[in-house]
mmCIF file with all atom_site columns, C-alpha atoms in Angstrom:
data_model
loop_
_atom_site.group_PDB
_atom_site.id
_atom_site.type_symbol
_atom_site.label_atom_id
_atom_site.label_alt_id
_atom_site.label_comp_id
_atom_site.label_asym_id
_atom_site.label_entity_id
_atom_site.label_seq_id
_atom_site.pdbx_PDB_ins_code
_atom_site.Cartn_x
_atom_site.Cartn_y
_atom_site.Cartn_z
_atom_site.occupancy
_atom_site.B_iso_or_equiv
_atom_site.pdbx_formal_charge
_atom_site.auth_seq_id
_atom_site.auth_comp_id
_atom_site.auth_asym_id
_atom_site.auth_atom_id
_atom_site.pdbx_PDB_model_num
ATOM 1  C CA . GLN W 1 1  ? 15.266 -36.999 11.658 1.00 0.00 ? 1  GLN W CA 1
ATOM 2  C CA . ILE W 1 2  ? 17.392 -33.941 12.288 1.00 0.00 ? 2  ILE W CA 1
ATOM 3  C CA . GLU W 1 3  ? 17.557 -33.082 8.586  1.00 0.00 ? 3  GLU W CA 1
ATOM 4  C CA . GLU W 1 4  ? 13.784 -33.480 8.261  1.00 0.00 ? 4  GLU W CA 1
ATOM 5  C CA . TYR W 1 5  ? 13.186 -31.266 11.288 1.00 0.00 ? 5  TYR W CA 1
ATOM 6  C CA . ILE W 1 6  ? 15.507 -28.540 10.001 1.00 0.00 ? 6  ILE W CA 1
ATOM 7  C CA . GLU W 1 7  ? 13.863 -28.613 6.571  1.00 0.00 ? 7  GLU W CA 1
ATOM 8  C CA . HIS W 1 8  ? 10.396 -28.396 8.111  1.00 0.00 ? 8  HIS W CA 1
ATOM 9  C CA . TYR W 1 9  ? 11.518 -25.565 10.386 1.00 0.00 ? 9  TYR W CA 1
ATOM 10 C CA . ILE W 1 10 ? 12.915 -23.563 7.458  1.00 0.00 ? 10 ILE W CA 1
ATOM 11 C CA . GLU W 1 11 ? 9.667  -24.091 5.534  1.00 0.00 ? 11 GLU W CA 1
ATOM 12 C CA . GLU W 1 12 ? 7.591  -22.897 8.495  1.00 0.00 ? 12 GLU W CA 1
ATOM 13 C CA . VAL W 1 13 ? 9.771  -19.814 9.021  1.00 0.00 ? 13 VAL W CA 1
ATOM 14 C CA . ASN W 1 14 ? 8.722  -18.903 5.473  1.00 0.00 ? 14 ASN W CA 1
ATOM 15 C CA . GLY W 1 15 ? 11.246 -16.094 5.066  1.00 0.00 ? 15 GLY W CA 1
ATOM 16 C CA . ARG W 1 16 ? 10.428 -14.290 8.319  1.00 0.00 ? 16 ARG W CA 1
ATOM 17 C CA . PHE W 1 17 ? 14.138 -14.304 9.117  1.00 0.00 ? 17 PHE W CA 1
ATOM 18 C CA . ASP W 1 18 ? 17.343 -15.328 7.405  1.00 0.00 ? 18 ASP W CA 1
ATOM 19 C CA . CYS W 1 19 ? 18.016 -19.072 7.651  1.00 0.00 ? 19 CYS W CA 1
ATOM 20 C CA . THR W 1 20 ? 21.179 -18.966 5.547  1.00 0.00 ? 20 THR W CA 1
ATOM 21 C CA . GLY W 1 21 ? 23.652 -21.476 6.938  1.00 0.00 ? 21 GLY W CA 1
ATOM 22 C CA . LEU W 1 22 ? 21.236 -22.696 9.617  1.00 0.00 ? 22 LEU W CA 1
ATOM 23 C CA . ARG W 1 23 ? 21.615 -26.357 8.648  1.00 0.00 ? 23 ARG W CA 1
ATOM 24 C CA . GLU W 1 24 ? 25.417 -26.151 8.738  1.00 0.00 ? 24 GLU W CA 1
ATOM 25 C CA . ARG W 1 25 ? 25.452 -24.316 12.071 1.00 0.00 ? 25 ARG W CA 1
ATOM 26 C CA . ILE W 1 26 ? 23.148 -26.893 13.648 1.00 0.00 ? 26 ILE W CA 1
ATOM 27 C CA . MET W 1 27 ? 25.157 -29.816 12.297 1.00 0.00 ? 27 MET W CA 1
ATOM 28 C CA . ASN W 1 28 ? 28.316 -28.242 13.785 1.00 0.00 ? 28 ASN W CA 1
ATOM 29 C CA . TYR W 1 29 ? 26.617 -27.463 17.097 1.00 0.00 ? 29 TYR W CA 1
ATOM 30 C CA . ILE W 1 30 ? 25.227 -30.952 17.837 1.00 0.00 ? 30 ILE W CA 1
ATOM 31 C CA . PRO W 1 31 ? 28.538 -32.867 18.176 1.00 0.00 ? 31 PRO W CA 1
ATOM 32 C CA . LEU W 1 32 ? 30.137 -29.954 20.025 1.00 0.00 ? 32 LEU W CA 1
ATOM 33 C CA . ASN W 1 33 ? 27.252 -29.836 22.485 1.00 0.00 ? 33 ASN W CA 1
ATOM 34 C CA . CYS W 1 34 ? 27.413 -33.615 23.011 1.00 0.00 ? 34 CYS W CA 1
ATOM 35 C CA . MET W 1 35 ? 31.143 -33.420 23.751 1.00 0.00 ? 35 MET W CA 1
ATOM 36 C CA . ARG W 1 36 ? 30.516 -30.571 26.177 1.00 0.00 ? 36 ARG W CA 1
ATOM 37 C CA . GLY W 1 37 ? 27.917 -32.697 27.968 1.00 0.00 ? 37 GLY W CA 1
ATOM 38 C CA . LEU W 1 38 ? 30.249 -35.683 28.163 1.00 0.00 ? 38 LEU W CA 1
ATOM 39 C CA . THR W 1 39 ? 33.080 -33.637 29.607 1.00 0.00 ? 39 THR W CA 1
ATOM 40 C CA . TRP W 1 40 ? 30.743 -32.034 32.126 1.00 0.00 ? 40 TRP W CA 1
ATOM 41 C CA . CYS W 1 41 ? 29.509 -35.474 33.235 1.00 0.00 ? 41 CYS W CA 1
ATOM 42 C CA . ALA W 1 42 ? 33.086 -36.735 33.515 1.00 0.00 ? 42 ALA W CA 1
ATOM 43 C CA . MET W 1 43 ? 33.898 -33.925 35.940 1.00 0.00 ? 43 MET W CA 1
ATOM 44 C CA . ALA W 1 44 ? 30.847 -34.635 38.139 1.00 0.00 ? 44 ALA W CA 1
#
C-alpha cells in the first residue's frame, strides 16, 4: 500500500516540485520513525 500511495502521490504532484529520491527517503523514514515511537513508549 505504501508503494502504491507514493506512486500515486508522485503522479499527482505532476512535476510541481522535485520528487527525486522521495520513495527512498520515505522507505528509510518509516522504520526509523517506528523505532523512535517504540523507544518513546518504553520510556513512558
